[in-house]
mmCIF file of C-alpha atoms in Angstrom:
data_model
loop_
_atom_site.group_PDB
_atom_site.id
_atom_site.type_symbol
_atom_site.label_atom_id
_atom_site.label_comp_id
_atom_site.label_asym_id
_atom_site.label_seq_id
_atom_site.Cartn_x
_atom_site.Cartn_y
_atom_site.Cartn_z
ATOM 1 C CA UNK A 137 -69.269 -22.733 36.850
ATOM 2 C CA UNK A 138 -73.039 -22.559 36.934
ATOM 3 C CA UNK A 139 -74.574 -25.386 40.319
ATOM 4 C CA UNK A 140 -76.879 -28.021 37.798
ATOM 5 C CA UNK A 141 -79.080 -29.346 40.457
ATOM 6 C CA UNK A 142 -80.531 -32.708 40.811
ATOM 7 C CA UNK A 143 -84.523 -32.132 39.998
ATOM 8 C CA UNK A 144 -85.760 -35.614 40.567
ATOM 9 C CA UNK A 145 -84.735 -37.005 37.105
ATOM 10 C CA UNK A 146 -81.856 -38.630 37.788
ATOM 11 C CA UNK A 147 -79.407 -35.329 35.438
ATOM 12 C CA UNK A 148 -76.539 -36.842 33.285
ATOM 13 C CA UNK A 149 -74.599 -33.561 34.833
ATOM 14 C CA UNK A 150 -75.720 -32.634 38.521
ATOM 15 C CA UNK A 151 -73.644 -31.662 40.018
ATOM 16 C CA UNK A 152 -75.691 -30.455 43.501
ATOM 17 C CA UNK A 153 -78.686 -32.153 45.748
ATOM 18 C CA UNK A 154 -79.050 -28.196 46.952
ATOM 19 C CA UNK A 155 -79.530 -25.003 45.261
ATOM 20 C CA UNK A 156 -77.888 -22.062 46.243
ATOM 21 C CA UNK A 157 -80.950 -20.004 47.159
ATOM 22 C CA UNK A 158 -82.693 -23.860 48.830
ATOM 23 C CA UNK A 159 -79.365 -23.800 51.445
ATOM 24 C CA UNK A 160 -79.047 -20.113 52.931
ATOM 25 C CA UNK A 161 -83.632 -20.362 53.211
ATOM 26 C CA UNK A 162 -81.978 -23.289 54.978
ATOM 27 C CA UNK A 163 -79.313 -21.965 56.365
ATOM 28 C CA UNK A 164 -81.508 -19.570 57.322
ATOM 29 C CA UNK A 165 -84.036 -21.132 58.823
ATOM 30 C CA UNK A 166 -81.835 -21.694 61.643
ATOM 31 C CA UNK A 167 -79.784 -18.952 62.188
ATOM 32 C CA UNK A 168 -75.978 -20.247 60.691
ATOM 33 C CA UNK A 169 -75.220 -16.726 59.931
ATOM 34 C CA UNK A 170 -71.953 -18.322 58.075
ATOM 35 C CA UNK A 171 -72.923 -19.033 55.857
ATOM 36 C CA UNK A 172 -74.583 -16.301 54.297
ATOM 37 C CA UNK A 173 -71.249 -14.450 54.565
ATOM 38 C CA UNK A 174 -69.686 -16.854 52.232
ATOM 39 C CA UNK A 175 -69.564 -15.299 48.087
ATOM 40 C CA UNK A 176 -71.657 -16.655 46.020
ATOM 41 C CA UNK A 177 -68.765 -19.038 43.796
ATOM 42 C CA UNK A 178 -68.090 -19.945 47.622
ATOM 43 C CA UNK A 179 -71.336 -21.839 48.665
ATOM 44 C CA UNK A 180 -71.975 -22.921 45.208
ATOM 45 C CA UNK A 181 -68.628 -24.649 45.702
ATOM 46 C CA UNK A 182 -69.609 -26.346 48.954
ATOM 47 C CA UNK A 183 -72.819 -27.558 47.694
ATOM 48 C CA UNK A 184 -70.535 -30.014 45.506
ATOM 49 C CA UNK A 185 -67.956 -30.457 47.832
ATOM 50 C CA UNK A 186 -70.927 -31.825 50.187
ATOM 51 C CA UNK A 187 -72.832 -33.834 47.161
ATOM 52 C CA UNK A 188 -69.530 -35.313 46.743
ATOM 53 C CA UNK A 189 -69.431 -36.247 50.466
ATOM 54 C CA UNK A 190 -72.115 -37.747 49.886
ATOM 55 C CA UNK A 191 -71.982 -39.511 47.321
ATOM 56 C CA UNK A 192 -68.463 -41.222 48.432
ATOM 57 C CA UNK A 193 -69.627 -41.614 51.794
ATOM 58 C CA UNK A 194 -72.975 -43.289 51.409
ATOM 59 C CA UNK A 195 -73.341 -44.432 48.094
ATOM 60 C CA UNK A 196 -72.223 -48.173 49.046
ATOM 61 C CA UNK A 197 -75.155 -48.407 52.092
ATOM 62 C CA UNK A 198 -77.902 -46.291 50.147
ATOM 63 C CA UNK A 199 -81.576 -48.450 50.284
ATOM 64 C CA UNK A 200 -82.533 -48.701 47.063
ATOM 65 C CA UNK A 201 -81.383 -48.265 43.174
ATOM 66 C CA UNK A 202 -80.868 -45.579 41.243
ATOM 67 C CA UNK A 203 -83.200 -44.680 38.780
ATOM 68 C CA UNK A 204 -81.153 -44.381 35.702
ATOM 69 C CA UNK A 205 -78.146 -45.935 34.553
ATOM 70 C CA UNK A 206 -76.963 -42.275 33.208
ATOM 71 C CA UNK A 207 -77.338 -39.863 36.094
ATOM 72 C CA UNK A 208 -74.738 -37.732 38.072
ATOM 73 C CA UNK A 209 -75.941 -38.244 41.314
ATOM 74 C CA UNK A 210 -77.029 -41.546 43.383
ATOM 75 C CA UNK A 211 -80.647 -40.390 43.957
ATOM 76 C CA UNK A 212 -83.754 -40.167 42.646
ATOM 77 C CA UNK A 213 -83.923 -43.814 43.837
ATOM 78 C CA UNK A 214 -86.673 -46.412 44.151
ATOM 79 C CA UNK A 215 -87.113 -48.924 46.070
ATOM 80 C CA UNK A 216 -86.263 -47.099 48.914
ATOM 81 C CA UNK A 217 -88.464 -48.305 51.824
ATOM 82 C CA UNK A 218 -89.923 -44.605 54.377
ATOM 83 C CA UNK A 219 -89.382 -45.736 57.705
ATOM 84 C CA UNK A 220 -91.272 -43.172 58.914
ATOM 85 C CA UNK A 221 -94.460 -45.126 56.745
ATOM 86 C CA UNK A 222 -95.748 -48.770 56.824
ATOM 87 C CA UNK A 223 -95.866 -50.110 53.756
ATOM 88 C CA UNK A 224 -94.491 -46.691 51.834
ATOM 89 C CA UNK A 225 -91.302 -45.637 49.394
ATOM 90 C CA UNK A 226 -89.772 -42.737 49.126
ATOM 91 C CA UNK A 227 -91.109 -40.872 45.530
ATOM 92 C CA UNK A 228 -88.620 -42.244 42.465
ATOM 93 C CA UNK A 229 -88.864 -38.613 40.520
ATOM 94 C CA UNK A 230 -87.093 -37.018 44.269
ATOM 95 C CA UNK A 231 -84.342 -36.786 46.509
ATOM 96 C CA UNK A 232 -85.914 -37.245 49.785
ATOM 97 C CA UNK A 233 -85.463 -33.841 52.579
ATOM 98 C CA UNK A 234 -83.087 -36.519 54.742
ATOM 99 C CA UNK A 235 -80.889 -35.842 51.727
ATOM 100 C CA UNK A 236 -81.058 -32.110 51.026
ATOM 101 C CA UNK A 237 -80.303 -31.445 54.480
ATOM 102 C CA UNK A 238 -77.618 -33.649 55.197
ATOM 103 C CA UNK A 239 -76.332 -31.827 51.687
ATOM 104 C CA UNK A 240 -77.550 -27.993 53.216
ATOM 105 C CA UNK A 241 -75.772 -28.842 56.280
ATOM 106 C CA UNK A 242 -72.746 -30.577 55.277
ATOM 107 C CA UNK A 243 -71.760 -28.254 53.035
ATOM 108 C CA UNK A 244 -71.432 -25.773 55.828
ATOM 109 C CA UNK A 245 -68.782 -27.930 57.062
ATOM 110 C CA UNK A 246 -67.327 -28.039 54.019
ATOM 111 C CA UNK A 247 -67.037 -24.273 53.741
ATOM 112 C CA UNK A 248 -64.672 -25.145 56.382
ATOM 113 C CA UNK A 249 -62.676 -26.390 55.355
ATOM 114 C CA UNK A 250 -61.702 -30.451 53.564
ATOM 115 C CA UNK A 251 -64.596 -32.282 54.677
ATOM 116 C CA UNK A 252 -62.177 -35.435 54.489
ATOM 117 C CA UNK A 253 -58.445 -34.749 54.780
ATOM 118 C CA UNK A 254 -55.594 -36.175 52.888
ATOM 119 C CA UNK A 255 -54.937 -38.353 56.828
ATOM 120 C CA UNK A 256 -50.684 -39.283 57.493
ATOM 121 C CA UNK A 257 -49.632 -41.554 60.222
ATOM 122 C CA UNK A 258 -51.917 -41.436 63.309
ATOM 123 C CA UNK A 259 -50.367 -39.390 66.696
ATOM 124 C CA UNK A 260 -50.094 -41.255 69.857
ATOM 125 C CA UNK A 261 -48.709 -38.177 71.314
ATOM 126 C CA UNK A 262 -48.222 -34.428 71.486
ATOM 127 C CA UNK A 263 -46.492 -31.897 74.304
ATOM 128 C CA UNK A 264 -46.705 -28.146 74.289
ATOM 129 C CA UNK A 265 -45.267 -26.698 77.754
ATOM 130 C CA UNK A 266 -47.523 -27.799 79.673
ATOM 131 C CA UNK A 267 -50.198 -28.817 76.982
ATOM 132 C CA UNK A 268 -50.756 -32.955 76.518
ATOM 133 C CA UNK A 269 -52.526 -34.182 74.453
ATOM 134 C CA UNK A 270 -52.471 -38.469 73.936
ATOM 135 C CA UNK A 271 -54.707 -40.230 71.176
ATOM 136 C CA UNK A 272 -56.005 -44.123 72.739
ATOM 137 C CA UNK A 273 -55.086 -46.456 70.106
ATOM 138 C CA UNK A 274 -58.048 -47.951 67.830
ATOM 139 C CA UNK A 275 -58.887 -44.480 67.220
ATOM 140 C CA UNK A 276 -60.582 -42.748 64.463
ATOM 141 C CA UNK A 277 -57.698 -41.106 62.097
ATOM 142 C CA UNK A 278 -61.156 -39.307 59.862
ATOM 143 C CA UNK A 279 -63.366 -37.155 60.563
ATOM 144 C CA UNK A 280 -66.649 -38.542 61.665
ATOM 145 C CA UNK A 281 -70.714 -36.389 60.550
ATOM 146 C CA UNK A 282 -72.789 -37.997 63.524
ATOM 147 C CA UNK A 283 -75.411 -35.362 62.854
ATOM 148 C CA UNK A 284 -75.171 -36.191 58.963
ATOM 149 C CA UNK A 285 -75.619 -39.658 59.708
ATOM 150 C CA UNK A 286 -78.677 -40.034 62.187
ATOM 151 C CA UNK A 287 -80.360 -37.427 59.649
ATOM 152 C CA UNK A 288 -79.410 -40.019 56.462
ATOM 153 C CA UNK A 289 -80.130 -43.053 58.670
ATOM 154 C CA UNK A 290 -83.487 -43.560 57.618
ATOM 155 C CA UNK A 291 -82.643 -44.328 53.806
ATOM 156 C CA UNK A 292 -79.736 -46.381 55.005
ATOM 157 C CA UNK A 293 -79.212 -50.000 54.559
ATOM 158 C CA UNK A 294 -76.059 -52.717 55.303
ATOM 159 C CA UNK A 295 -74.487 -51.765 58.669
ATOM 160 C CA UNK A 296 -72.792 -48.212 60.158
ATOM 161 C CA UNK A 297 -69.562 -49.049 63.014
ATOM 162 C CA UNK A 298 -69.365 -52.159 61.874
ATOM 163 C CA UNK A 299 -72.915 -53.313 64.219
ATOM 164 C CA UNK A 300 -76.224 -55.558 61.315
ATOM 165 C CA UNK A 301 -78.193 -53.122 60.876
ATOM 166 C CA UNK A 302 -81.809 -55.700 60.380
ATOM 167 C CA UNK A 303 -85.450 -54.381 60.146
ATOM 168 C CA UNK A 304 -87.311 -56.796 62.901
#
């Protein structure tokens, strides 16, 4: 199935923020050879899963509003204030570079396995011979991606990690 990349117009059938060619350029520039080892179909699937992950994880916290009620993805958006330029807004006819970079990064991770694996009962302790693993009480049972959170921080509102974020 052909990848349909959001072009800034709020496509109803978009399933990725990034084209395979742009993701390849991104990863080539960072020496991520694992990306170029993938087949074309594997790259497309990873880009779709990465885009899905961004929506599932960050949708409640994106700043601004969707530009259309019929668009498939969360971006483009309007009324999204830029953190790096005073009194400026992100363009409402394009996805921010931060979203594109985050999608590329998540696609590389998605190519290696599930981004949000099903969770079972948390393991308190594991012992195998002389090796013991014990997880701290109240530790998170889900994967987290601090690098992606950092990339997207300027586009998010609300709270992160239970701590309220407000602009002073």
